[in-house]
CSV table of C-alpha atoms in Angstrom, one decimal:
chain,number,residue,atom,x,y,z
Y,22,UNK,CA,125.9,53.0,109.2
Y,23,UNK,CA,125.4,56.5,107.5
Y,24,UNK,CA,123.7,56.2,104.5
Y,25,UNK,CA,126.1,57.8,101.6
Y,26,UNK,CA,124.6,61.3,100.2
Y,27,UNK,CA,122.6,61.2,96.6
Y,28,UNK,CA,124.9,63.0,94.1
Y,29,UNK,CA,124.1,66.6,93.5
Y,30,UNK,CA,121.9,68.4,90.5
Y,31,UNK,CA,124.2,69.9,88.1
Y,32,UNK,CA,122.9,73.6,87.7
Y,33,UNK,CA,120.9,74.5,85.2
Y,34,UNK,CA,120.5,78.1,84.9
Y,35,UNK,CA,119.0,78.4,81.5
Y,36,UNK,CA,117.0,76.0,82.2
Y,37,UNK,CA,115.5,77.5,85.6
Y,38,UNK,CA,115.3,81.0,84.5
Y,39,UNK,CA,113.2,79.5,81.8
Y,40,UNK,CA,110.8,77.6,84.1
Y,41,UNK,CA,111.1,80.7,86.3
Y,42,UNK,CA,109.8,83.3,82.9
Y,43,UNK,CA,107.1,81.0,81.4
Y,44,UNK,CA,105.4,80.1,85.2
Y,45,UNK,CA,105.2,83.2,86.3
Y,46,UNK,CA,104.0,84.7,82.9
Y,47,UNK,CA,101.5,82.4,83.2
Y,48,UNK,CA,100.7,82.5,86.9
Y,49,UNK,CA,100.2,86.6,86.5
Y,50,UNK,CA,98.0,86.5,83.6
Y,51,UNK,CA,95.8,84.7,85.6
Y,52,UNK,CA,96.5,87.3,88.8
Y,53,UNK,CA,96.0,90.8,86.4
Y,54,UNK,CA,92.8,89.7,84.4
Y,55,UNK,CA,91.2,89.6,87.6
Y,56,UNK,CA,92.5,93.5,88.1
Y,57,UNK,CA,91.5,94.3,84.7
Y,58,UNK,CA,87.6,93.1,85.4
Y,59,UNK,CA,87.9,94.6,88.8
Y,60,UNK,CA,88.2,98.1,87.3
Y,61,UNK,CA,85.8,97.6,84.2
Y,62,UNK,CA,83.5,94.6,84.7
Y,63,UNK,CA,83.1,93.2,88.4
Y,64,UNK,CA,81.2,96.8,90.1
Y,65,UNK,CA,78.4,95.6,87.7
Y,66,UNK,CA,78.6,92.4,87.6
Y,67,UNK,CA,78.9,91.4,91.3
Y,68,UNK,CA,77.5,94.4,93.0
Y,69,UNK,CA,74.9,96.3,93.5
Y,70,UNK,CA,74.5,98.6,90.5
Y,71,UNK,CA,72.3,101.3,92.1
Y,72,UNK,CA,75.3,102.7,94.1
Y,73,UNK,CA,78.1,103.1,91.6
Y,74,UNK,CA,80.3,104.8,93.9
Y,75,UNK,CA,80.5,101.6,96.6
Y,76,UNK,CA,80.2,99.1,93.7
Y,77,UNK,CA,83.5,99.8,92.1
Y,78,UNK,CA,84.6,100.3,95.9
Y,79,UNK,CA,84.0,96.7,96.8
Y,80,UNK,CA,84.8,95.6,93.5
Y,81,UNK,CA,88.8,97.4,94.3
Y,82,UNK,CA,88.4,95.7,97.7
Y,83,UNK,CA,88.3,92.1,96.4
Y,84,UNK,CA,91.1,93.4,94.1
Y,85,UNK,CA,92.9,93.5,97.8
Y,86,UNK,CA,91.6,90.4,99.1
Y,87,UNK,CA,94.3,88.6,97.3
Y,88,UNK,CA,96.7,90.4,98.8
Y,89,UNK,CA,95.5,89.9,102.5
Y,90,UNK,CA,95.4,86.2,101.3
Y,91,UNK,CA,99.3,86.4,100.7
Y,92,UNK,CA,100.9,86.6,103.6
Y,93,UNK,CA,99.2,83.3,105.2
Y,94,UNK,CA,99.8,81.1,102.1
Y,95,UNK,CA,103.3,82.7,102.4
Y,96,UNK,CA,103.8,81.1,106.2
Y,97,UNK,CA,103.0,78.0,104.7
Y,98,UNK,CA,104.1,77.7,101.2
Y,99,UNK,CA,107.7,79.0,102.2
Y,100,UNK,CA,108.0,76.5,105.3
Y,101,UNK,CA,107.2,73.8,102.7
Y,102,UNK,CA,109.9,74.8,100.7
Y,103,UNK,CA,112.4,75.4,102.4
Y,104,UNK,CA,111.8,71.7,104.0
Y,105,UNK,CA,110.9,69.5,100.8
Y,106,UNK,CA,112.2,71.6,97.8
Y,107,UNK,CA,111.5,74.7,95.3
Y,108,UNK,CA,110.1,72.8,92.6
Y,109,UNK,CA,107.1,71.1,94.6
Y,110,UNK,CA,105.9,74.2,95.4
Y,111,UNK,CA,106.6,75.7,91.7
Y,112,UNK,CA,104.3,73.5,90.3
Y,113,UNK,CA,101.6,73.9,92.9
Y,114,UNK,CA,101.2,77.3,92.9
Y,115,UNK,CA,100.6,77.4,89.1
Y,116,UNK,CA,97.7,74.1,89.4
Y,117,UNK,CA,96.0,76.5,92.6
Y,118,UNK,CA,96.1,79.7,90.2
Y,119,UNK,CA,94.8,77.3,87.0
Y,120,UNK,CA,92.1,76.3,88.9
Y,121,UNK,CA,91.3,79.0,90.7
Y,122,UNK,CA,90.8,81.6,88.0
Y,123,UNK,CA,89.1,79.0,86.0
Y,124,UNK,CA,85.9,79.4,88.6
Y,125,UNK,CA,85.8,82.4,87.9
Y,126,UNK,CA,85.0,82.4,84.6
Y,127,UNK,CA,81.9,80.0,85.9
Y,128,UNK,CA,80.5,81.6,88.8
Y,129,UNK,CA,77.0,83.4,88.7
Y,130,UNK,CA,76.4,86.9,88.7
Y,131,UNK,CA,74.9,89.1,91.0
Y,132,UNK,CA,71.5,88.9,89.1
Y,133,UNK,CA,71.7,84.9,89.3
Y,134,UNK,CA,72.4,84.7,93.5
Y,135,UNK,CA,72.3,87.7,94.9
Y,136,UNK,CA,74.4,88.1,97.4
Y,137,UNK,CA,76.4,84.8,97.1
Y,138,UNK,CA,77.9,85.9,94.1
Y,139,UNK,CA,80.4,88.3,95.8
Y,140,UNK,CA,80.7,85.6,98.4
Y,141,UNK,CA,82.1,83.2,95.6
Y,142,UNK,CA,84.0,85.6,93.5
Y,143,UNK,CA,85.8,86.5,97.2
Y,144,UNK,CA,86.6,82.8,98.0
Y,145,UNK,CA,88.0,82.1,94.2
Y,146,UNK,CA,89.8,85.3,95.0
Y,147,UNK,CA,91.4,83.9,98.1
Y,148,UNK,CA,93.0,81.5,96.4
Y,149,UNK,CA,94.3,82.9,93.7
Y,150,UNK,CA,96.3,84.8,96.7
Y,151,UNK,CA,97.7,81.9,98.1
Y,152,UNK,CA,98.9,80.8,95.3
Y,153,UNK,CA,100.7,83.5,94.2
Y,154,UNK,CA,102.3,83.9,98.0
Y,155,UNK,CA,104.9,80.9,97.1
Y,156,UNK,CA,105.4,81.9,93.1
Y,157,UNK,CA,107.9,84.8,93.1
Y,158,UNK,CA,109.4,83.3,95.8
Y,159,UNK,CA,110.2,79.6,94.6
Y,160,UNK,CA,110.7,80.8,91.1
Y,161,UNK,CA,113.1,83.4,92.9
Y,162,UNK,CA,115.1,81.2,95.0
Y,163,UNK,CA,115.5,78.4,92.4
Y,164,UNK,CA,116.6,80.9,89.4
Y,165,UNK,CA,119.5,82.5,92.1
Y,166,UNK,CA,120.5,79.2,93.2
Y,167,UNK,CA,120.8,77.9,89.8
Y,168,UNK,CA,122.3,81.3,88.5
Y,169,UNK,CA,126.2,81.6,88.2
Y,170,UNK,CA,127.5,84.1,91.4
Y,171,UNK,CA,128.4,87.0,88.8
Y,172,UNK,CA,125.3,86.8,86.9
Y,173,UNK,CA,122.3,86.2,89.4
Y,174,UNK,CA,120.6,89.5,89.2
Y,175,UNK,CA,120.6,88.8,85.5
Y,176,UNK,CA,118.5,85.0,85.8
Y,177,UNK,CA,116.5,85.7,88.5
Y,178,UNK,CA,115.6,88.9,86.6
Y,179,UNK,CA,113.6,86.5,84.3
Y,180,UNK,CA,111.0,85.6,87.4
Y,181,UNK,CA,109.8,89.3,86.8
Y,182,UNK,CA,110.3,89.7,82.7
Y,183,UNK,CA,107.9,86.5,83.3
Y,184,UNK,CA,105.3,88.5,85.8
Y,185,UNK,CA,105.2,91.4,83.3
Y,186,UNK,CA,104.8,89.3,79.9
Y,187,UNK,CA,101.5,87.3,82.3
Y,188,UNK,CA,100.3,91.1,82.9
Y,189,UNK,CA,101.1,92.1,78.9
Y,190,UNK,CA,99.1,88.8,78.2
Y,191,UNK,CA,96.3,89.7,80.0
Y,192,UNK,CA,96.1,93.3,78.8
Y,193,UNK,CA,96.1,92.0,75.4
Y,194,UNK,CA,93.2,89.1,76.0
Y,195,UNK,CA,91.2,91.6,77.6
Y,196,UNK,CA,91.3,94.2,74.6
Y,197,UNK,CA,89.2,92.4,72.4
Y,198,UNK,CA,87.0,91.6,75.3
Y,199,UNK,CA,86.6,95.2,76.4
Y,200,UNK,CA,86.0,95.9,73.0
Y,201,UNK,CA,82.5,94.3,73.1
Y,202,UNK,CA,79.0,95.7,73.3
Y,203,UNK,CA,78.0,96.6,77.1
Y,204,UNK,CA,75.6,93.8,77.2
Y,205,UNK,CA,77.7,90.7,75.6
Y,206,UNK,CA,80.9,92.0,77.8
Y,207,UNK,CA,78.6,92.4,80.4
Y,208,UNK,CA,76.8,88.7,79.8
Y,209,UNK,CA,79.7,86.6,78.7
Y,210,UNK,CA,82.3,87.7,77.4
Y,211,UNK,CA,84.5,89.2,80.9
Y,212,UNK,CA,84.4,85.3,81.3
Y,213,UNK,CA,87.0,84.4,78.4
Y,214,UNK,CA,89.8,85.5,79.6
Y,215,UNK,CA,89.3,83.4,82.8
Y,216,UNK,CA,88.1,80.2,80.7
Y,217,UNK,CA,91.6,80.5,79.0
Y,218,UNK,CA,93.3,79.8,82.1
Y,219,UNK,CA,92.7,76.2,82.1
Y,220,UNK,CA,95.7,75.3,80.1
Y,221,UNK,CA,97.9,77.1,82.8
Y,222,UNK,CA,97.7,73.9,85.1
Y,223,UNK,CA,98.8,71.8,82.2
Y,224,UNK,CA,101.3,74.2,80.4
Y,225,UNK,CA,102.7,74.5,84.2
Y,226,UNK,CA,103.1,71.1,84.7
Y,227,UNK,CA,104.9,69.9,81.8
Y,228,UNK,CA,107.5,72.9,81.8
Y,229,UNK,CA,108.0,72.8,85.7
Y,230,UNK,CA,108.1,69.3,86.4
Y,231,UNK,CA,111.6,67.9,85.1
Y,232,UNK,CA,113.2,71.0,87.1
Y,233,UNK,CA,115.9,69.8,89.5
Y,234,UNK,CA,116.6,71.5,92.3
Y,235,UNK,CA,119.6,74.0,93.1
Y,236,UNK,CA,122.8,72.7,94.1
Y,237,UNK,CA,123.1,74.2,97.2
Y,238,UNK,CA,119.6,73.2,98.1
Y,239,UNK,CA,120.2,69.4,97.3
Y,240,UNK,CA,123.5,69.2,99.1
Y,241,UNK,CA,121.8,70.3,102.7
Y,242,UNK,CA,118.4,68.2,102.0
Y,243,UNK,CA,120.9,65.2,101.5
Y,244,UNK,CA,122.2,65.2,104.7
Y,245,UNK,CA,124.9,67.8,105.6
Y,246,UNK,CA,123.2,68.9,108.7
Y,247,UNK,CA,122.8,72.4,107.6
Y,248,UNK,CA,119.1,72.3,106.6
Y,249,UNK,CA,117.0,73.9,109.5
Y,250,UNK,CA,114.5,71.5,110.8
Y,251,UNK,CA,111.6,74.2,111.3
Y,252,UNK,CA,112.8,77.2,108.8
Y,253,UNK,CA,110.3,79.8,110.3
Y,254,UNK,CA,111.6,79.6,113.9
Y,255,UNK,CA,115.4,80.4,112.1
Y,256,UNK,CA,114.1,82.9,109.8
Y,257,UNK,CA,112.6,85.4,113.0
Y,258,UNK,CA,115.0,84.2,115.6
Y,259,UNK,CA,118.0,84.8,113.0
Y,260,UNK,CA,117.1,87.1,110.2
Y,261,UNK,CA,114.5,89.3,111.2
Y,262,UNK,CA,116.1,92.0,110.2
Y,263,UNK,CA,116.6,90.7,106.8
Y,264,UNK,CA,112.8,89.9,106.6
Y,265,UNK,CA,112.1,93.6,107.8
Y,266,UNK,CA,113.7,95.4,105.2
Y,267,UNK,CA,111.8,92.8,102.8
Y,268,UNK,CA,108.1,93.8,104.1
Y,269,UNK,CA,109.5,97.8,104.0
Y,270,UNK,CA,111.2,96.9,100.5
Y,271,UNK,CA,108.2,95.2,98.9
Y,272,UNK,CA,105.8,98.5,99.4
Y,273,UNK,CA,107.0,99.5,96.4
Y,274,UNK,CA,104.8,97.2,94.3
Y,275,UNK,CA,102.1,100.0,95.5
Y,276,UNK,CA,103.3,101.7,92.7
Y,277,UNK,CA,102.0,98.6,90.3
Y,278,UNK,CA,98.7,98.2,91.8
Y,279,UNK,CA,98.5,102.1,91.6
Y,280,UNK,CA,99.4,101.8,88.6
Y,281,UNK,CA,97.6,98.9,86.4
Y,282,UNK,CA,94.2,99.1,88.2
Y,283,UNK,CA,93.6,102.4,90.4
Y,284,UNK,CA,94.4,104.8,87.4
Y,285,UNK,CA,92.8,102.7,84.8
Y,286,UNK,CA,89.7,103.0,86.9
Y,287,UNK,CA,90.1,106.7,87.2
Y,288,UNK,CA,90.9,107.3,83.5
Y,289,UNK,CA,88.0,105.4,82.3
Y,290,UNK,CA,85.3,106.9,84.8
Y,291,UNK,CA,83.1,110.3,84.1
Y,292,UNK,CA,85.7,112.5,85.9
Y,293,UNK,CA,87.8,112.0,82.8
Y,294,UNK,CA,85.8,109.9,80.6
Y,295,UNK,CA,89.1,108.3,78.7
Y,296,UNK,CA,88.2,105.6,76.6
Y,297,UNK,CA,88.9,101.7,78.0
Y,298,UNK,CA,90.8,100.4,75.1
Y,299,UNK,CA,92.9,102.8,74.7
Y,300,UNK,CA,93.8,102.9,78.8
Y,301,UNK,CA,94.4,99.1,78.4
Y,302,UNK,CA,97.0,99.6,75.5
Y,303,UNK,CA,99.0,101.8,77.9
Y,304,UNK,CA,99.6,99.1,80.1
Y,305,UNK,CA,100.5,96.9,77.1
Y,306,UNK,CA,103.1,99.0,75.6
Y,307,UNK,CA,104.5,100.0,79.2
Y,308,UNK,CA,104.8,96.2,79.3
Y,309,UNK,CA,106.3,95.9,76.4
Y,310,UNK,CA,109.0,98.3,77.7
Y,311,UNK,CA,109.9,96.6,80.3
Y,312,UNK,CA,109.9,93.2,79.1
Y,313,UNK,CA,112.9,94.9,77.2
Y,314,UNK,CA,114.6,97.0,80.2
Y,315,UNK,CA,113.7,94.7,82.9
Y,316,UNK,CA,117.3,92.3,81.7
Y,317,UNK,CA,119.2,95.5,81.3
Y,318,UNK,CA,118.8,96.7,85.0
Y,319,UNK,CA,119.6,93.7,85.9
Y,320,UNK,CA,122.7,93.4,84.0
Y,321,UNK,CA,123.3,96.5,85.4
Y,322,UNK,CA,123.1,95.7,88.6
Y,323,UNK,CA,125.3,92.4,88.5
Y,324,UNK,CA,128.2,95.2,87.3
Y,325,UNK,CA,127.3,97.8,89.9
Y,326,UNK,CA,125.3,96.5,92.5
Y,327,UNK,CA,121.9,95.8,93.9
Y,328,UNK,CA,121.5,99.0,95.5
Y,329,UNK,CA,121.8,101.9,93.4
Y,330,UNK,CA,119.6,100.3,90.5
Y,331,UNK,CA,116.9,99.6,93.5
Y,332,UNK,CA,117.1,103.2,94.6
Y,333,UNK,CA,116.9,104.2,91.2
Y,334,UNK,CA,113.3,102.5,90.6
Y,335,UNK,CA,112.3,103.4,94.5
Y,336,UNK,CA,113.4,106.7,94.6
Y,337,UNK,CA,112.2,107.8,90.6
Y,338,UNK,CA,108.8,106.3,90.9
Y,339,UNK,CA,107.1,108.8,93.1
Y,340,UNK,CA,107.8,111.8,90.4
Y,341,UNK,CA,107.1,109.3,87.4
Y,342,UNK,CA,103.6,108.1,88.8
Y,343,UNK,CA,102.7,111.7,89.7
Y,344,UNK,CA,103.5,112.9,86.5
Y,345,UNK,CA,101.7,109.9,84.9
Y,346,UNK,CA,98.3,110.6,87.0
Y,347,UNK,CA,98.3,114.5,85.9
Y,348,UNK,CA,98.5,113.2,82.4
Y,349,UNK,CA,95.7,111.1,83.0
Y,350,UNK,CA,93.6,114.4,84.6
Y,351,UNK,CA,94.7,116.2,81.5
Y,352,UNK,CA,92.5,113.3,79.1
Y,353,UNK,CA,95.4,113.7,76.9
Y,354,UNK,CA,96.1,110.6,75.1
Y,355,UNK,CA,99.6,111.4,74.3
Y,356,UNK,CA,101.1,112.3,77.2
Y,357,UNK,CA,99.4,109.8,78.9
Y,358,UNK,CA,100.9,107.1,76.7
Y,359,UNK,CA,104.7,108.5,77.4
Y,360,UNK,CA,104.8,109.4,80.8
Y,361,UNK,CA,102.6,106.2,81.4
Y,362,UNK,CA,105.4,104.3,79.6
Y,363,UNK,CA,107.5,106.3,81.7
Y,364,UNK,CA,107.1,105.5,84.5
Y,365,UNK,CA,106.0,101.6,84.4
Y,366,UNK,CA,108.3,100.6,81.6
Y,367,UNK,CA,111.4,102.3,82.4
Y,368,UNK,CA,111.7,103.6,86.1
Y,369,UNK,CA,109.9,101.4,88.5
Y,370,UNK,CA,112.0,98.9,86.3
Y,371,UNK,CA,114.6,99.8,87.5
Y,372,UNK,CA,113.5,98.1,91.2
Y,373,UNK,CA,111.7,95.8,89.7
Y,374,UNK,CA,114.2,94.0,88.2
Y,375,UNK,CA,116.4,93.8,91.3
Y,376,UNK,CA,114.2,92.8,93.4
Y,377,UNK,CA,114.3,89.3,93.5
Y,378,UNK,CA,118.2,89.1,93.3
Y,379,UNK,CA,118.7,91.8,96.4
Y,380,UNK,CA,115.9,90.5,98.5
Y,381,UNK,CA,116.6,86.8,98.3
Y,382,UNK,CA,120.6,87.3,98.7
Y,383,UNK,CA,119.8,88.8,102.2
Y,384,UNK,CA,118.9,85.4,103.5
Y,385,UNK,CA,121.0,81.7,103.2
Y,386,UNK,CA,119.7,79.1,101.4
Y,387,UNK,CA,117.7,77.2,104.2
Y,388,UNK,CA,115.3,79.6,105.2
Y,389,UNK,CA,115.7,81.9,101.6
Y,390,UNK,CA,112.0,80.4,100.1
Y,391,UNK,CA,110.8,81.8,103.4
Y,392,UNK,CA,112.2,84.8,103.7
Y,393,UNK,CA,111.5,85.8,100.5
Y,394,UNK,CA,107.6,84.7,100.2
Y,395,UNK,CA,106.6,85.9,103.6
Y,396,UNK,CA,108.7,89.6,103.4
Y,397,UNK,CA,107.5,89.9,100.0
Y,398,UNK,CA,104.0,89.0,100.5
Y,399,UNK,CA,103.6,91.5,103.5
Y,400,UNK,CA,104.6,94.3,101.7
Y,401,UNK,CA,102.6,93.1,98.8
Y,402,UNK,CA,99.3,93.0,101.0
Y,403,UNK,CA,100.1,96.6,101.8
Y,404,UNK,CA,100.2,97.1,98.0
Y,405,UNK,CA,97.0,95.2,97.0
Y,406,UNK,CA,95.3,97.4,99.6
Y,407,UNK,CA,96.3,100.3,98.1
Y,408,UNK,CA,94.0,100.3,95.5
Y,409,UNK,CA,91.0,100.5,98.0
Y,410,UNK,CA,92.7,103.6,100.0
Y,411,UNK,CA,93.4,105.2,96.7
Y,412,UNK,CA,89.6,105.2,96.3
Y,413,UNK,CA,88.9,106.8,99.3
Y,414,UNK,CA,91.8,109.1,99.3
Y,415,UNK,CA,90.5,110.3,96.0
Y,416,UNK,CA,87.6,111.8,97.4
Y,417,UNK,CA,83.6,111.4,96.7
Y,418,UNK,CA,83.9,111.8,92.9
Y,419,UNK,CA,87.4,109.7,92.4
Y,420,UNK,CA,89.1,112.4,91.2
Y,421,UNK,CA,91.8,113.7,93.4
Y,422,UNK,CA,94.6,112.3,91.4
Y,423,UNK,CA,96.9,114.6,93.4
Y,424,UNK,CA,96.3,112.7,96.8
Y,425,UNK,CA,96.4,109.7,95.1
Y,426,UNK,CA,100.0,110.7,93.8
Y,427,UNK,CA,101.0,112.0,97.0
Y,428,UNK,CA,100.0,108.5,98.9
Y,429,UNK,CA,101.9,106.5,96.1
Y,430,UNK,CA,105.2,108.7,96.8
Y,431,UNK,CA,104.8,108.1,100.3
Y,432,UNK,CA,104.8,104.0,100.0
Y,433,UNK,CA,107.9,104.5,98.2
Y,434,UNK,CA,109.8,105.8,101.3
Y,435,UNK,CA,110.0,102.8,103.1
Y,436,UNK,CA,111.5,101.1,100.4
Y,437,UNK,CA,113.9,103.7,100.2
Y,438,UNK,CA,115.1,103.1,104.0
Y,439,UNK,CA,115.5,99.7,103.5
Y,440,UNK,CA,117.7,99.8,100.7
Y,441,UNK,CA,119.9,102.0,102.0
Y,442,UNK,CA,120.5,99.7,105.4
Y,443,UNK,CA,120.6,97.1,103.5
Y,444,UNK,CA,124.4,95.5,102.8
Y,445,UNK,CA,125.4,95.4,98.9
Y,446,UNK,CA,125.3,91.2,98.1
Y,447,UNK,CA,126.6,91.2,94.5
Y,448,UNK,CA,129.7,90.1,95.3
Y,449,UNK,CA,129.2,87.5,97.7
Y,450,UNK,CA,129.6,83.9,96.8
Y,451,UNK,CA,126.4,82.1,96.5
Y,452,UNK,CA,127.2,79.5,99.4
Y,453,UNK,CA,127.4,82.5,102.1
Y,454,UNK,CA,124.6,84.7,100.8
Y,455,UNK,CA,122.8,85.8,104.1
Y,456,UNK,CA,125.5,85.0,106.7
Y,457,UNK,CA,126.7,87.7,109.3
Y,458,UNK,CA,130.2,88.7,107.8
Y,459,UNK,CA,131.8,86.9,104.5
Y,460,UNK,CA,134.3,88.6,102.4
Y,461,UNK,CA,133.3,89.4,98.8
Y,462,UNK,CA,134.0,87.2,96.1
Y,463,UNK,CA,136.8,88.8,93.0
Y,464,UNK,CA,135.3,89.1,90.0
Y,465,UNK,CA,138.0,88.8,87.2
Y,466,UNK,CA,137.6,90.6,83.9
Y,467,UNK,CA,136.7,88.0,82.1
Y,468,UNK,CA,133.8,86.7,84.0
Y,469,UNK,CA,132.7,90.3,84.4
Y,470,UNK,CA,132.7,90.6,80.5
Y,471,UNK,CA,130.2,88.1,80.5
Y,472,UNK,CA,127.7,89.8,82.3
């Protein structure tokens, strides 16, 4: 006798774009103080001081660890849920990152252990990565299942307004702290900013936990015979085309990494000698900026499409981040601030704000958690690396911004390619996102006036 189907979730978009903002604001403030120390703290804390050079080398390089990390926690993470549910892994992720950060903050110094310290600070590291492998992703899948057809770019736009306010967050925690004598930042006070992340598990928890899960997601776990028994073998047998342009698409978060830790470790070194807490409020008010034009691309790109808004923040970065580096090469504070703002708070926006929408539309809802996490978190091990080969790219003395610049533009191509092979998804019904050929949805005028 079959066993009648549980009655479907209503959606809650509000709701899950909510979850969606808060977790990840939380989960990345956790993420990009680590970034922040990395360029300031961590070459003297953790390695060898004698060799300057190499110290904030290796110090980058663990930056990049997390990155590496991403992909496997992706394989796994996504598997689990596509199988057993976005919300299960929603609140996971943010417990890992909690905890994980939280060690941090405690582990010895270089002084204390010798070389166990980078040992430690690698493994903490680690994890951190494999946590933030299945974040985006669920937060992603459950905000665009959740979201109505003519307004998804829109709600899952709040997954990254979410990412940016974490990074704004830990800009502004870490202001104070880089504001401190060399020896008390040096001695204790980089570890603050970690400590603080100890409410992330419980904050997480209590926001995440009485989120149902999407429709669409419910109606195959209860039974339909649509869910795919082993997600990963559908995904590369079915979609790997999808999950190519993904890995080319999510290069572009190169233009972050560049962004928030290679050039604040280039302004604030001897080739330009910028001052720290004033290179730290450029990322805050860039922040700022796009916490505000982050929901307007996207409502942009619900009237227009995903596409030309992508290209938009694909294609316009590579000028905007060149321009932004001269500035800093320049050690003018003024120009630094605008085209800084520039180019992080307005243009690579643009593609930032899509993302999440275009990518997770190319795939259907039983293998989209997967898709998404590991496409995403490929490209975005690329990206984390980036940081260490714009160290070496920039020469003996760190200060070839130009081939720096030049490397950045040249991430940004593949992102380019994929978008334009991509197909334009705004229009297709939620139900038959990622299937072969399905005629777009109408949008009337009245639901398109309340985009």
């Amino acid at each position: 006798m079959s066993v009648p189907a549980p009655p479907l979730p209503q959606s809650q978009p509000r709701k899950a774009a909510l979850a969606a903002w808060i977790g990840s604001a939380l989960e990345y403030y956790d993420f990009f103080i680590y970034g922040s120390a990395a360029a300031l703290v961590f070459p003297k804390v953790f390695f060898d001081e004698s060799d300057p050079a190499n110290a904030a080398l290796l110090s980058l390089a663990t930056f990049g660890v997390a990155y590496a990390a991403r992909p496997v926690g992706a394989f796994f993470l996504g598997h689990v849920g596509d199988r057993l549910g976005r919300r299960r892994i929603m609140v996971f992720t943010l417990i890992l990152m909690g905890l994980s950060t939280f060690l941090i903050g405690c582990l010895p110094t270089r002084d204390q252990v010798g070389g166990l310290a980078p040992v430690l600070l690698v493994l903490c590291r680690v994890l951190q990565g494999i946590s933030a492998a299945g974040e985006q992703a669920s937060a992603g899948s459950m905000s665009l299942e959740h979201a109505p057809e003519h307004r998804r770019a829109y709600f899952t736009s709040f997954t990254l307004s979410g990412t940016q306010a974490g990074q704004l967050l830990a800009t502004l925690v870490f202001l104070p702290v880089a504001a401190l004598p060399e020896d008390q930042l040096l001695s204790w006070g980089w570890r603050i900013p970690f400590w603080l992340s100890v409410a992330v598990a419980v904050v997480g928890y209590v926001i995440r936990r009485t989120l149902e899960e999407p429709p669409e997601f419910a109606r195959q776990a209860a039974g339909t015979g649509e869910a795919a028994p082993l997600p990963l073998v559908v995904l590369l047998t079915e979609h790997w085309a999808s999950l190519l342009r993904v890995i080319a698409g999510a290069l572009v978060a190169s233009v972050s990494t560049v962004f928030t830790v290679w050039a604040l470790s280039y302004a604030t070194s001897d080739a330009v000698g910028m001052d720290r807490s004033a290179m730290l409020w450029v990322g805050a008010l860039a922040n700022v900026v796009a916490l505000g034009t982050i929901p307007l691309w996207a409502r942009l790109a619900d009237r227009v499409g995903r596409r030309p808004v992508y290209l938009v923040g694909a294609v316009g970065s590579a000028p905007a981040m060149f321009g932004y580096l001269w500035a800093i090469s320049t050690g003018s504070y003024a120009l630094t601030f605008v085209l800084g703002i520039l180019a992080f708070g307005v243009v690579y926006s643009a593609a930032n704000a899509v993302w999440p929408a275009f990518y997770g539309e190319m795939f259907p809802t039983r293998v989209r958690l997967s898709g998404m996490a590991i496409g995403t978190q490929i490209g975005f091990a690329v990206a984390g690396f980036a940081v260490t080969f714009a160290a070496r790219i920039a020469g003996p003395d760190g200060d070839d911004w130009s081939a720096v610049a030049l490397f950045t533009a040249a991430l940004c191509v593949p992102p380019v390619i994929a978008a334009l092979t991509a197909r334009e998804t705004h229009r297709v019904p939620t139900p038959h996102l990622g299937e072969r050929s399905v005629p777009a949805a109408p949008v009337d005028e009245a639901r398109r006036a309340t985009i």
